[in-house]
Short mmCIF file of the C-alpha atoms (twelve columns), coordinates in Angstrom:
data_MODEL
# 
_entry.id   MODEL 
# 
loop_
_atom_site.group_PDB 
_atom_site.id 
_atom_site.type_symbol 
_atom_site.label_atom_id 
_atom_site.label_alt_id 
_atom_site.label_comp_id 
_atom_site.label_asym_id 
_atom_site.label_seq_id 
_atom_site.Cartn_x 
_atom_site.Cartn_y 
_atom_site.Cartn_z 
_atom_site.pdbx_PDB_model_num 
ATOM 1   C CA . MET A 1   18.420  -17.415 -4.517 1 
ATOM 2   C CA . MET A 2   16.754  -14.066 -5.154 1 
ATOM 3   C CA . THR A 3   13.764  -13.795 -7.442 1 
ATOM 4   C CA . SER A 4   11.987  -11.023 -9.297 1 
ATOM 5   C CA . ARG A 5   8.612   -12.047 -7.885 1 
ATOM 6   C CA . PRO A 6   6.703   -9.281  -6.098 1 
ATOM 7   C CA . ARG A 7   7.400   -9.078  -2.342 1 
ATOM 8   C CA . GLY A 8   3.961   -7.815  -1.553 1 
ATOM 9   C CA . LEU A 9   0.808   -6.080  -2.563 1 
ATOM 10  C CA . THR A 10  -1.852  -3.681  -1.380 1 
ATOM 11  C CA . LEU A 11  -5.595  -4.309  -1.528 1 
ATOM 12  C CA . GLN A 12  -7.747  -1.161  -1.548 1 
ATOM 13  C CA . PHE A 13  -11.498 -0.908  -1.067 1 
ATOM 14  C CA . LEU A 14  -14.190 0.953   0.858  1 
ATOM 15  C CA . ALA A 15  -15.283 -0.299  4.285  1 
ATOM 16  C CA . GLU A 16  -18.910 -1.325  3.843  1 
ATOM 17  C CA . PRO A 17  -21.938 -1.117  6.150  1 
ATOM 18  C CA . THR A 18  -22.004 -4.931  6.309  1 
ATOM 19  C CA . ASP A 19  -18.622 -4.771  8.118  1 
ATOM 20  C CA . VAL A 20  -20.000 -2.742  11.060 1 
ATOM 21  C CA . ASN A 21  -20.137 -3.913  14.683 1 
ATOM 22  C CA . TYR A 22  -22.495 -2.749  17.451 1 
ATOM 23  C CA . GLY A 23  -20.179 0.177   18.181 1 
ATOM 24  C CA . GLY A 24  -20.578 1.557   14.670 1 
ATOM 25  C CA . LYS A 25  -17.037 0.735   13.569 1 
ATOM 26  C CA . VAL A 26  -15.673 -2.077  11.397 1 
ATOM 27  C CA . HIS A 27  -15.699 -5.395  13.258 1 
ATOM 28  C CA . GLY A 28  -12.267 -6.788  14.187 1 
ATOM 29  C CA . GLY A 29  -13.169 -10.070 12.520 1 
ATOM 30  C CA . ALA A 30  -13.657 -8.276  9.200  1 
ATOM 31  C CA . VAL A 31  -10.228 -6.661  9.586  1 
ATOM 32  C CA . MET A 32  -8.686  -10.073 10.296 1 
ATOM 33  C CA . LYS A 33  -10.328 -11.462 7.155  1 
ATOM 34  C CA . TRP A 34  -8.800  -8.623  5.103  1 
ATOM 35  C CA . ILE A 35  -5.384  -9.365  6.629  1 
ATOM 36  C CA . ASP A 36  -5.680  -13.030 5.684  1 
ATOM 37  C CA . GLN A 37  -6.808  -12.208 2.143  1 
ATOM 38  C CA . ALA A 38  -3.949  -9.770  1.507  1 
ATOM 39  C CA . GLY A 39  -1.427  -12.155 3.047  1 
ATOM 40  C CA . PHE A 40  -2.731  -15.072 0.993  1 
ATOM 41  C CA . ALA A 41  -2.538  -13.117 -2.266 1 
ATOM 42  C CA . ALA A 42  1.009   -11.971 -1.463 1 
ATOM 43  C CA . ALA A 43  2.086   -15.494 -0.432 1 
ATOM 44  C CA . VAL A 44  0.730   -17.066 -3.612 1 
ATOM 45  C CA . GLY A 45  2.354   -14.305 -5.659 1 
ATOM 46  C CA . TRP A 46  5.743   -14.916 -4.042 1 
ATOM 47  C CA . SER A 47  5.683   -18.714 -3.926 1 
ATOM 48  C CA . GLY A 48  3.764   -19.516 -7.096 1 
ATOM 49  C CA . SER A 49  1.952   -22.195 -5.069 1 
ATOM 50  C CA . TYR A 50  -1.247  -22.587 -3.118 1 
ATOM 51  C CA . CYS A 51  -0.681  -21.397 0.473  1 
ATOM 52  C CA . VAL A 52  -2.274  -21.880 3.866  1 
ATOM 53  C CA . THR A 53  -2.230  -19.597 6.889  1 
ATOM 54  C CA . VAL A 54  -0.372  -21.152 9.821  1 
ATOM 55  C CA . ALA A 55  -0.004  -18.285 12.300 1 
ATOM 56  C CA . VAL A 56  -0.769  -14.663 13.013 1 
ATOM 57  C CA . GLY A 57  1.410   -12.931 15.575 1 
ATOM 58  C CA . GLY A 58  1.566   -9.572  17.267 1 
ATOM 59  C CA . ILE A 59  -1.798  -8.387  15.973 1 
ATOM 60  C CA . ARG A 60  -2.645  -4.944  17.293 1 
ATOM 61  C CA . PHE A 61  -5.799  -2.951  16.699 1 
ATOM 62  C CA . VAL A 62  -4.554  0.609   17.223 1 
ATOM 63  C CA . ALA A 63  -7.357  2.692   15.668 1 
ATOM 64  C CA . PRO A 64  -10.860 1.932   14.377 1 
ATOM 65  C CA . VAL A 65  -11.813 1.699   10.732 1 
ATOM 66  C CA . LYS A 66  -14.960 3.684   10.028 1 
ATOM 67  C CA . ILE A 67  -17.663 2.718   7.588  1 
ATOM 68  C CA . SER A 68  -17.001 4.292   4.167  1 
ATOM 69  C CA . ASN A 69  -13.268 4.727   4.898  1 
ATOM 70  C CA . LEU A 70  -10.914 3.933   2.040  1 
ATOM 71  C CA . VAL A 71  -8.985  0.946   3.389  1 
ATOM 72  C CA . ALA A 72  -5.521  -0.148  2.251  1 
ATOM 73  C CA . VAL A 73  -4.271  -3.543  3.419  1 
ATOM 74  C CA . SER A 74  -0.576  -3.983  2.596  1 
ATOM 75  C CA . ALA A 75  1.270   -7.290  2.926  1 
ATOM 76  C CA . THR A 76  5.059   -7.265  2.518  1 
ATOM 77  C CA . LEU A 77  7.333   -10.315 2.628  1 
ATOM 78  C CA . VAL A 78  9.916   -9.916  5.389  1 
ATOM 79  C CA . ARG A 79  11.219  -13.442 5.902  1 
ATOM 80  C CA . THR A 80  11.279  -16.851 4.240  1 
ATOM 81  C CA . GLY A 81  11.906  -20.310 5.595  1 
ATOM 82  C CA . ARG A 82  12.236  -23.470 3.542  1 
ATOM 83  C CA . THR A 83  8.463   -23.716 2.969  1 
ATOM 84  C CA . SER A 84  7.154   -20.735 4.945  1 
ATOM 85  C CA . MET A 85  6.823   -17.009 4.384  1 
ATOM 86  C CA . GLN A 86  6.307   -14.238 6.934  1 
ATOM 87  C CA . PHE A 87  4.605   -11.004 5.942  1 
ATOM 88  C CA . VAL A 88  4.189   -7.720  7.765  1 
ATOM 89  C CA . VAL A 89  0.606   -6.612  7.225  1 
ATOM 90  C CA . GLU A 90  -0.624  -3.085  7.840  1 
ATOM 91  C CA . VAL A 91  -4.220  -1.926  7.635  1 
ATOM 92  C CA . ARG A 92  -4.563  1.804   7.015  1 
ATOM 93  C CA . ALA A 93  -7.710  3.863   6.510  1 
ATOM 94  C CA . ARG A 94  -8.735  7.379   5.561  1 
ATOM 95  C CA . SER A 95  -11.710 9.319   4.329  1 
ATOM 96  C CA . PRO A 96  -12.300 8.760   0.612  1 
ATOM 97  C CA . LEU A 97  -12.420 12.556  0.315  1 
ATOM 98  C CA . GLY A 98  -8.770  12.802  1.306  1 
ATOM 99  C CA . GLY A 99  -6.718  13.352  4.403  1 
ATOM 100 C CA . GLU A 100 -4.001  11.415  6.140  1 
ATOM 101 C CA . ASP A 101 -3.890  7.633   6.323  1 
ATOM 102 C CA . THR A 102 -4.292  6.254   9.839  1 
ATOM 103 C CA . LEU A 103 -2.574  3.025   10.859 1 
ATOM 104 C CA . CYS A 104 -5.427  0.916   12.228 1 
ATOM 105 C CA . THR A 105 -4.030  -2.603  12.600 1 
ATOM 106 C CA . HIS A 106 -0.704  -4.359  12.086 1 
ATOM 107 C CA . CYS A 107 0.648   -7.882  12.518 1 
ATOM 108 C CA . ILE A 108 2.888   -10.622 11.192 1 
ATOM 109 C CA . ILE A 109 1.184   -13.429 9.290  1 
ATOM 110 C CA . VAL A 110 2.815   -16.719 8.314  1 
ATOM 111 C CA . PHE A 111 1.914   -18.865 5.330  1 
ATOM 112 C CA . VAL A 112 3.196   -22.240 4.169  1 
ATOM 113 C CA . ALA A 113 3.205   -23.159 0.491  1 
ATOM 114 C CA . VAL A 114 1.561   -26.512 -0.158 1 
ATOM 115 C CA . ASP A 115 0.942   -28.863 -3.034 1 
ATOM 116 C CA . ARG A 116 -2.732  -28.493 -3.854 1 
ATOM 117 C CA . GLU A 117 -3.219  -32.204 -4.520 1 
ATOM 118 C CA . THR A 118 -1.311  -33.769 -1.626 1 
ATOM 119 C CA . GLY A 119 -1.287  -30.969 0.932  1 
ATOM 120 C CA . ALA A 120 2.442   -31.530 1.461  1 
ATOM 121 C CA . SER A 121 4.530   -28.421 2.034  1 
ATOM 122 C CA . VAL A 122 6.678   -27.271 -0.884 1 
ATOM 123 C CA . GLU A 123 9.781   -25.096 -0.993 1 
ATOM 124 C CA . VAL A 124 9.443   -21.366 -1.617 1 
ATOM 125 C CA . PRO A 125 11.857  -18.983 -3.334 1 
ATOM 126 C CA . GLN A 126 14.224  -17.550 -0.755 1 
ATOM 127 C CA . TRP A 127 14.395  -13.873 0.134  1 
ATOM 128 C CA . GLN A 128 17.164  -12.043 1.974  1 
ATOM 129 C CA . PRO A 129 16.962  -8.545  3.457  1 
ATOM 130 C CA . GLN A 130 18.745  -5.951  1.321  1 
ATOM 131 C CA . THR A 131 18.244  -2.671  3.201  1 
ATOM 132 C CA . ASP A 132 18.352  -1.558  6.824  1 
ATOM 133 C CA . GLU A 133 14.550  -1.393  6.819  1 
ATOM 134 C CA . ASP A 134 14.409  -4.961  5.433  1 
ATOM 135 C CA . ARG A 135 16.713  -6.146  8.235  1 
ATOM 136 C CA . GLN A 136 14.606  -4.392  10.878 1 
ATOM 137 C CA . PHE A 137 11.427  -6.065  9.625  1 
ATOM 138 C CA . PHE A 138 13.260  -9.417  9.367  1 
ATOM 139 C CA . GLU A 139 14.260  -9.129  13.049 1 
ATOM 140 C CA . TYR A 140 10.796  -7.884  14.023 1 
ATOM 141 C CA . ALA A 141 9.167   -10.915 12.366 1 
ATOM 142 C CA . GLU A 142 11.568  -13.257 14.140 1 
ATOM 143 C CA . LYS A 143 10.883  -11.691 17.559 1 
ATOM 144 C CA . VAL A 144 7.101   -11.678 17.107 1 
ATOM 145 C CA . MET A 145 7.104   -15.354 16.191 1 
ATOM 146 C CA . ILE A 146 9.381   -16.246 19.145 1 
ATOM 147 C CA . LEU A 147 6.977   -14.433 21.473 1 
ATOM 148 C CA . SER A 148 4.004   -16.167 19.859 1 
ATOM 149 C CA . ARG A 149 5.591   -19.593 20.382 1 
ATOM 150 C CA . SER A 150 6.322   -18.690 24.011 1 
ATOM 151 C CA . ILE A 151 2.682   -17.716 24.543 1 
ATOM 152 C CA . GLU A 152 1.523   -20.968 22.912 1 
ATOM 153 C CA . ASP A 153 3.804   -22.958 25.232 1 
ATOM 154 C CA . THR A 154 2.458   -21.115 28.283 1 
ATOM 155 C CA . VAL A 155 -1.159  -21.644 27.244 1 
ATOM 156 C CA . ALA A 156 -0.469  -25.343 26.623 1 
ATOM 157 C CA . ARG A 157 0.964   -25.745 30.138 1 
ATOM 158 C CA . TYR A 158 -2.092  -24.167 31.748 1 
ATOM 159 C CA . THR A 159 -4.698  -25.861 29.612 1 
ATOM 160 C CA . ALA A 160 -3.216  -29.375 29.570 1 
ATOM 161 C CA . LYS A 161 -5.378  -31.926 31.301 1 
ATOM 162 C CA . ALA A 162 -3.922  -33.493 34.419 1 
ATOM 163 C CA . PRO A 163 -3.044  -37.216 34.091 1 
# 
């Protein structure tokens, strides 16, 4: 079933001095918080339910965000499961005086819709790719999550306590 709910959103704001790290750039943890906030807002908007973050995959910090940059954090739905939603999130920044946007960070983030009272997962409206770009992002999300599960399995094997 297709729905007319928005597939995504973009949060825009200025990077603040309180976001700075010792290197004078925005701290990676602040960027991750922005990613989670944009993803959460998009997930709630799509599902109409409270949502929780269950995974972040393929996160890449490709360029720094500078203090006072105009930041745009875009979350776009690229895949749905029965109760889960996967979003491509891009963090872009530029001088507030103008210029080109720079891609700073990107990832896939996964949310599950839950009942606020019981915490049980609830079904989400389904989405199907319509364009070639949609299909590419759908496949990208699938591959990132497969790789993430593989990494989790490897870590579990090496960190499991011996009997």
